[in-house]
Amino acid sequence: MKNNFTLLIIGASLLTAAGCAPFDKIYSHEFCSGYYKLKRPGTVPGKVYLETDGDTLTVYPAAGKGKSLAPDLSSSRRATLSFLSPGSYLYNSTFVRTAPDIDLSTVLLKYRPHAGNVPSQLSTDVNGVFYIGFRKDFFRMTSHLSPGNIRSTFVRHTGFDFGPFAGIGITPVTPTTTMFRTTQEYDGIVFQKGFAVFGTFENMSVGFSVGFDNLLDKNRNIWIFNQKPWFGILIGIANF
């Protein structure tokens, strides 16, 4: 009973954290207007405010910290992605953004080490987790010269983030996974939680995790994988 109450408090805290965050402040994975650290070849990285309008980028110097951070609107540099070439402003530059991250993910695969007489298992059962982390994104201005001597420029996105997750999933409960202390076979509901590290390339976000499951029924004390560590692969399916 005490364990279930603790799990309820954790779940309520996660939902409250999401509900209290203003939607215009919640992190977006897209390359859009906002504050960044600009890294240009041969110069010292600095804080800037970026405005995007199609393929036109306007960069303002920024100063201050936290809520006092503000752009200098009296000074700006403008560049057009389609016209970036060696020697031009922003050529081979990288915009870096650091911010909290809130995601909905799914555990694509779970590896459970052996427990008792039961060998190691791979699980692909349906589940979903709510993830809150710390994220860093890199948007690099990449230029390419075709064999026909035509230059094109695009924004290459990579990033990483890490943090805790929690959610609900299902798992098979059988005589084997209870050391034959029950004859029932059914899909049990588990509360899953853990820690994940994600890597992002363009629109694909894949994570690796260490997690623990709590079976939420009367057989939790005889299920051999209860509160035992598992290792998983996560896929980000939505960001708020």
mmCIF file of C-alpha atoms in Angstrom:
data_model
loop_
_atom_site.group_PDB
_atom_site.id
_atom_site.type_symbol
_atom_site.label_atom_id
_atom_site.label_comp_id
_atom_site.label_asym_id
_atom_site.label_seq_id
_atom_site.Cartn_x
_atom_site.Cartn_y
_atom_site.Cartn_z
ATOM 1 C CA MET A 1 0.000 0.000 0.000
ATOM 2 C CA LYS A 2 2.848 2.352 0.870
ATOM 3 C CA ASN A 3 4.605 1.602 -2.454
ATOM 4 C CA ASN A 4 1.453 2.346 -4.445
ATOM 5 C CA PHE A 5 1.021 5.659 -2.618
ATOM 6 C CA THR A 6 4.630 6.620 -3.422
ATOM 7 C CA LEU A 7 4.102 5.801 -7.110
ATOM 8 C CA LEU A 8 0.927 7.886 -7.145
ATOM 9 C CA ILE A 9 2.818 10.875 -5.704
ATOM 10 C CA ILE A 10 5.565 10.535 -8.329
ATOM 11 C CA GLY A 11 3.054 10.352 -11.169
ATOM 12 C CA ALA A 12 1.117 13.356 -9.870
ATOM 13 C CA SER A 13 4.342 15.358 -9.560
ATOM 14 C CA LEU A 14 5.274 14.700 -13.185
ATOM 15 C CA LEU A 15 1.857 15.739 -14.434
ATOM 16 C CA THR A 16 1.918 18.854 -12.244
ATOM 17 C CA ALA A 17 5.312 19.847 -13.610
ATOM 18 C CA ALA A 18 3.974 19.658 -17.143
ATOM 19 C CA GLY A 19 0.737 21.443 -16.264
ATOM 20 C CA CYS A 20 2.491 24.346 -14.546
ATOM 21 C CA ALA A 21 4.883 25.080 -17.429
ATOM 22 C CA PRO A 22 3.674 27.862 -19.751
ATOM 23 C CA PHE A 23 3.353 26.461 -23.264
ATOM 24 C CA ASP A 24 5.296 29.320 -24.891
ATOM 25 C CA LYS A 25 8.284 28.436 -22.660
ATOM 26 C CA ILE A 26 8.306 24.676 -23.220
ATOM 27 C CA TYR A 27 11.175 23.556 -25.382
ATOM 28 C CA SER A 28 10.786 22.978 -29.113
ATOM 29 C CA HIS A 29 13.201 20.838 -31.154
ATOM 30 C CA GLU A 30 12.844 23.002 -34.251
ATOM 31 C CA PHE A 31 15.292 25.596 -35.544
ATOM 32 C CA CYS A 32 13.243 28.701 -34.865
ATOM 33 C CA SER A 33 13.485 32.201 -33.421
ATOM 34 C CA GLY A 34 15.039 32.367 -29.962
ATOM 35 C CA TYR A 35 18.225 32.679 -27.944
ATOM 36 C CA TYR A 36 21.307 30.685 -28.946
ATOM 37 C CA LYS A 37 25.049 30.571 -28.508
ATOM 38 C CA LEU A 38 26.580 31.319 -31.904
ATOM 39 C CA LYS A 39 29.843 29.624 -32.846
ATOM 40 C CA ARG A 40 31.507 31.119 -35.914
ATOM 41 C CA PRO A 41 34.861 29.914 -37.252
ATOM 42 C CA GLY A 42 37.710 32.075 -35.962
ATOM 43 C CA THR A 43 35.587 34.025 -33.458
ATOM 44 C CA VAL A 44 34.706 33.730 -29.760
ATOM 45 C CA PRO A 45 31.270 32.108 -29.215
ATOM 46 C CA GLY A 46 28.650 34.548 -27.984
ATOM 47 C CA LYS A 47 24.991 34.793 -27.023
ATOM 48 C CA VAL A 48 22.638 35.966 -29.747
ATOM 49 C CA TYR A 49 18.957 36.311 -30.484
ATOM 50 C CA LEU A 50 17.961 34.750 -33.806
ATOM 51 C CA GLU A 51 14.917 35.634 -35.894
ATOM 52 C CA THR A 52 14.011 33.246 -38.690
ATOM 53 C CA ASP A 53 11.833 34.163 -41.674
ATOM 54 C CA GLY A 54 11.895 31.433 -44.289
ATOM 55 C CA ASP A 55 15.561 31.032 -45.224
ATOM 56 C CA THR A 56 16.440 34.542 -43.965
ATOM 57 C CA LEU A 57 18.268 34.668 -40.634
ATOM 58 C CA THR A 58 18.633 37.878 -38.613
ATOM 59 C CA VAL A 59 21.085 37.765 -35.729
ATOM 60 C CA TYR A 60 21.136 40.243 -32.807
ATOM 61 C CA PRO A 61 23.823 40.300 -30.087
ATOM 62 C CA ALA A 62 22.383 39.399 -26.677
ATOM 63 C CA ALA A 63 23.577 40.166 -23.158
ATOM 64 C CA GLY A 64 22.525 39.300 -19.631
ATOM 65 C CA LYS A 65 21.474 36.111 -17.875
ATOM 66 C CA GLY A 66 18.166 34.404 -17.183
ATOM 67 C CA LYS A 67 15.218 36.814 -17.262
ATOM 68 C CA SER A 68 17.558 39.765 -17.855
ATOM 69 C CA LEU A 69 18.801 38.306 -21.151
ATOM 70 C CA ALA A 70 17.846 40.698 -23.964
ATOM 71 C CA PRO A 71 18.830 41.326 -27.598
ATOM 72 C CA ASP A 72 20.526 44.502 -28.789
ATOM 73 C CA LEU A 73 18.001 45.615 -31.410
ATOM 74 C CA SER A 74 20.240 48.450 -32.561
ATOM 75 C CA SER A 75 22.735 46.007 -34.028
ATOM 76 C CA SER A 76 22.007 43.086 -36.335
ATOM 77 C CA ARG A 77 23.482 40.918 -39.067
ATOM 78 C CA ARG A 78 21.384 39.258 -41.742
ATOM 79 C CA ALA A 79 22.089 36.237 -43.909
ATOM 80 C CA THR A 80 20.164 34.157 -46.424
ATOM 81 C CA LEU A 81 20.752 30.418 -46.338
ATOM 82 C CA SER A 82 20.499 29.984 -50.102
ATOM 83 C CA PHE A 83 23.344 32.499 -50.614
ATOM 84 C CA LEU A 84 25.823 31.332 -47.983
ATOM 85 C CA SER A 85 29.275 30.787 -49.457
ATOM 86 C CA PRO A 86 32.857 30.595 -48.133
ATOM 87 C CA GLY A 87 33.793 33.843 -46.409
ATOM 88 C CA SER A 88 30.222 35.035 -45.889
ATOM 89 C CA TYR A 89 28.610 35.671 -42.499
ATOM 90 C CA LEU A 90 27.354 32.444 -40.820
ATOM 91 C CA TYR A 91 29.192 30.173 -43.274
ATOM 92 C CA ASN A 92 29.976 26.926 -41.404
ATOM 93 C CA SER A 93 28.589 28.467 -38.210
ATOM 94 C CA THR A 94 26.689 26.574 -35.527
ATOM 95 C CA PHE A 95 23.783 27.756 -33.377
ATOM 96 C CA VAL A 96 23.704 25.990 -29.995
ATOM 97 C CA ARG A 97 20.605 25.914 -27.796
ATOM 98 C CA THR A 98 20.366 24.544 -24.247
ATOM 99 C CA ALA A 99 16.986 24.114 -22.582
ATOM 100 C CA PRO A 100 14.730 21.775 -20.587
ATOM 101 C CA ASP A 101 12.920 19.103 -22.586
ATOM 102 C CA ILE A 102 9.503 17.494 -22.125
ATOM 103 C CA ASP A 103 8.720 14.480 -24.307
ATOM 104 C CA LEU A 104 6.350 11.586 -24.730
ATOM 105 C CA SER A 105 8.339 8.465 -25.616
ATOM 106 C CA THR A 106 7.883 4.731 -25.935
ATOM 107 C CA VAL A 107 10.214 1.985 -24.785
ATOM 108 C CA LEU A 108 10.733 0.079 -28.018
ATOM 109 C CA LEU A 109 12.682 -2.785 -26.473
ATOM 110 C CA LYS A 110 13.458 -3.975 -22.943
ATOM 111 C CA TYR A 111 16.253 -6.348 -22.018
ATOM 112 C CA ARG A 112 15.738 -8.017 -18.649
ATOM 113 C CA PRO A 113 18.774 -9.821 -17.148
ATOM 114 C CA HIS A 114 18.094 -13.326 -15.847
ATOM 115 C CA ALA A 115 16.380 -13.666 -12.490
ATOM 116 C CA GLY A 116 16.189 -16.919 -10.537
ATOM 117 C CA ASN A 117 15.960 -19.815 -12.987
ATOM 118 C CA VAL A 118 14.463 -17.606 -15.716
ATOM 119 C CA PRO A 119 16.921 -16.685 -18.506
ATOM 120 C CA SER A 120 17.399 -13.165 -19.860
ATOM 121 C CA GLN A 121 14.426 -11.833 -21.812
ATOM 122 C CA LEU A 122 13.644 -9.295 -24.530
ATOM 123 C CA SER A 123 10.293 -7.531 -24.236
ATOM 124 C CA THR A 124 8.421 -5.456 -26.852
ATOM 125 C CA ASP A 125 5.192 -4.906 -24.926
ATOM 126 C CA VAL A 126 3.121 -1.745 -25.407
ATOM 127 C CA ASN A 127 4.082 1.118 -23.094
ATOM 128 C CA GLY A 128 4.488 4.859 -22.896
ATOM 129 C CA VAL A 129 6.648 7.106 -20.745
ATOM 130 C CA PHE A 130 6.640 10.773 -19.858
ATOM 131 C CA TYR A 131 10.157 12.182 -20.042
ATOM 132 C CA ILE A 132 11.604 15.361 -18.503
ATOM 133 C CA GLY A 133 15.221 16.145 -19.284
ATOM 134 C CA PHE A 134 17.969 18.612 -20.080
ATOM 135 C CA ARG A 135 18.677 19.071 -23.790
ATOM 136 C CA LYS A 136 21.369 20.543 -26.012
ATOM 137 C CA ASP A 137 20.857 21.076 -29.745
ATOM 138 C CA PHE A 138 23.325 21.982 -32.476
ATOM 139 C CA PHE A 139 22.154 23.596 -35.729
ATOM 140 C CA ARG A 140 25.061 23.759 -38.176
ATOM 141 C CA MET A 141 24.969 25.758 -41.380
ATOM 142 C CA THR A 142 26.230 23.151 -43.848
ATOM 143 C CA SER A 143 27.174 24.043 -47.418
ATOM 144 C CA HIS A 144 27.511 21.620 -50.314
ATOM 145 C CA LEU A 145 28.925 22.166 -53.793
ATOM 146 C CA SER A 146 27.464 19.878 -56.449
ATOM 147 C CA PRO A 147 29.460 18.447 -59.399
ATOM 148 C CA GLY A 148 27.648 21.052 -61.514
ATOM 149 C CA ASN A 149 29.221 23.808 -59.380
ATOM 150 C CA ILE A 150 25.898 24.684 -57.751
ATOM 151 C CA ARG A 151 26.128 25.488 -54.039
ATOM 152 C CA SER A 152 23.323 24.624 -51.625
ATOM 153 C CA THR A 153 23.130 25.299 -47.892
ATOM 154 C CA PHE A 154 20.996 23.555 -45.304
ATOM 155 C CA VAL A 155 20.715 23.331 -41.517
ATOM 156 C CA ARG A 156 21.963 20.046 -40.059
ATOM 157 C CA HIS A 157 20.428 19.253 -36.681
ATOM 158 C CA THR A 158 22.054 17.060 -34.033
ATOM 159 C CA GLY A 159 21.579 16.987 -30.290
ATOM 160 C CA PHE A 160 21.487 15.029 -27.069
ATOM 161 C CA ASP A 161 19.532 15.078 -23.840
ATOM 162 C CA PHE A 162 19.239 13.133 -20.609
ATOM 163 C CA GLY A 163 16.851 12.870 -17.697
ATOM 164 C CA PRO A 164 14.326 10.747 -15.788
ATOM 165 C CA PHE A 165 11.150 9.182 -17.159
ATOM 166 C CA ALA A 166 8.038 7.493 -15.793
ATOM 167 C CA GLY A 167 4.945 5.890 -17.287
ATOM 168 C CA ILE A 168 2.618 2.934 -17.579
ATOM 169 C CA GLY A 169 3.229 -0.309 -19.481
ATOM 170 C CA ILE A 170 2.179 -3.942 -19.646
ATOM 171 C CA THR A 171 4.138 -7.131 -19.076
ATOM 172 C CA PRO A 172 3.314 -10.839 -19.148
ATOM 173 C CA VAL A 173 2.778 -12.420 -15.745
ATOM 174 C CA THR A 174 3.011 -16.216 -15.908
ATOM 175 C CA PRO A 175 3.796 -19.166 -13.652
ATOM 176 C CA THR A 176 7.391 -19.006 -14.928
ATOM 177 C CA THR A 177 7.881 -15.345 -13.986
ATOM 178 C CA THR A 178 6.423 -15.968 -10.505
ATOM 179 C CA MET A 179 8.441 -19.145 -9.807
ATOM 180 C CA PHE A 180 5.173 -21.112 -10.160
ATOM 181 C CA ARG A 181 3.598 -19.370 -7.193
ATOM 182 C CA THR A 182 0.547 -18.613 -9.332
ATOM 183 C CA THR A 183 -1.180 -20.514 -12.135
ATOM 184 C CA GLN A 184 -2.540 -17.375 -13.778
ATOM 185 C CA GLU A 185 -1.288 -16.054 -17.124
ATOM 186 C CA TYR A 186 -2.176 -12.459 -17.957
ATOM 187 C CA ASP A 187 -0.817 -9.076 -19.059
ATOM 188 C CA GLY A 188 -0.030 -7.166 -15.892
ATOM 189 C CA ILE A 189 0.099 -3.378 -15.617
ATOM 190 C CA VAL A 190 3.408 -1.922 -14.463
ATOM 191 C CA PHE A 191 4.576 1.488 -13.374
ATOM 192 C CA GLN A 192 7.934 2.009 -15.091
ATOM 193 C CA LYS A 193 10.543 4.607 -14.267
ATOM 194 C CA GLY A 194 14.223 5.200 -14.861
ATOM 195 C CA PHE A 195 16.847 7.348 -16.527
ATOM 196 C CA ALA A 196 17.460 7.823 -20.260
ATOM 197 C CA VAL A 197 20.021 9.405 -22.583
ATOM 198 C CA PHE A 198 18.810 10.451 -26.052
ATOM 199 C CA GLY A 199 20.696 11.241 -29.240
ATOM 200 C CA THR A 200 19.057 13.220 -32.064
ATOM 201 C CA PHE A 201 19.877 13.417 -35.740
ATOM 202 C CA GLU A 202 17.491 15.524 -37.831
ATOM 203 C CA ASN A 203 13.970 14.271 -36.932
ATOM 204 C CA MET A 204 15.011 10.970 -35.349
ATOM 205 C CA SER A 205 15.474 10.740 -31.579
ATOM 206 C CA VAL A 206 16.681 7.454 -30.047
ATOM 207 C CA GLY A 207 17.434 6.849 -26.389
ATOM 208 C CA PHE A 208 19.086 4.258 -24.187
ATOM 209 C CA SER A 209 17.744 3.716 -20.699
ATOM 210 C CA VAL A 210 18.041 1.950 -17.386
ATOM 211 C CA GLY A 211 14.667 1.357 -15.772
ATOM 212 C CA PHE A 212 12.691 -0.448 -13.102
ATOM 213 C CA ASP A 213 9.130 -1.826 -13.151
ATOM 214 C CA ASN A 214 6.592 -2.091 -10.352
ATOM 215 C CA LEU A 215 3.759 -4.546 -10.951
ATOM 216 C CA LEU A 216 0.514 -2.859 -9.873
ATOM 217 C CA ASP A 217 -1.498 -5.806 -8.608
ATOM 218 C CA LYS A 218 -1.538 -8.429 -5.851
ATOM 219 C CA ASN A 219 1.198 -10.509 -7.522
ATOM 220 C CA ARG A 220 3.851 -7.796 -7.293
ATOM 221 C CA ASN A 221 5.619 -9.552 -4.405
ATOM 222 C CA ILE A 222 6.031 -12.819 -6.319
ATOM 223 C CA TRP A 223 6.808 -11.399 -9.787
ATOM 224 C CA ILE A 224 10.556 -12.039 -10.150
ATOM 225 C CA PHE A 225 11.206 -8.886 -12.217
ATOM 226 C CA ASN A 226 9.565 -6.497 -9.766
ATOM 227 C CA GLN A 227 11.969 -3.597 -9.065
ATOM 228 C CA LYS A 228 14.733 -5.409 -10.992
ATOM 229 C CA PRO A 229 16.748 -3.291 -13.468
ATOM 230 C CA TRP A 230 16.204 -3.530 -17.215
ATOM 231 C CA PHE A 231 17.957 -1.900 -20.159
ATOM 232 C CA GLY A 232 15.964 -0.424 -23.004
ATOM 233 C CA ILE A 233 15.819 1.456 -26.281
ATOM 234 C CA LEU A 234 13.431 4.421 -26.419
ATOM 235 C CA ILE A 235 11.979 6.322 -29.350
ATOM 236 C CA GLY A 236 10.724 9.895 -28.982
ATOM 237 C CA ILE A 237 7.188 10.045 -30.410
ATOM 238 C CA ALA A 238 6.107 13.597 -29.487
ATOM 239 C CA ASN A 239 7.438 16.782 -27.969
ATOM 240 C CA PHE A 240 5.220 19.407 -26.369
#
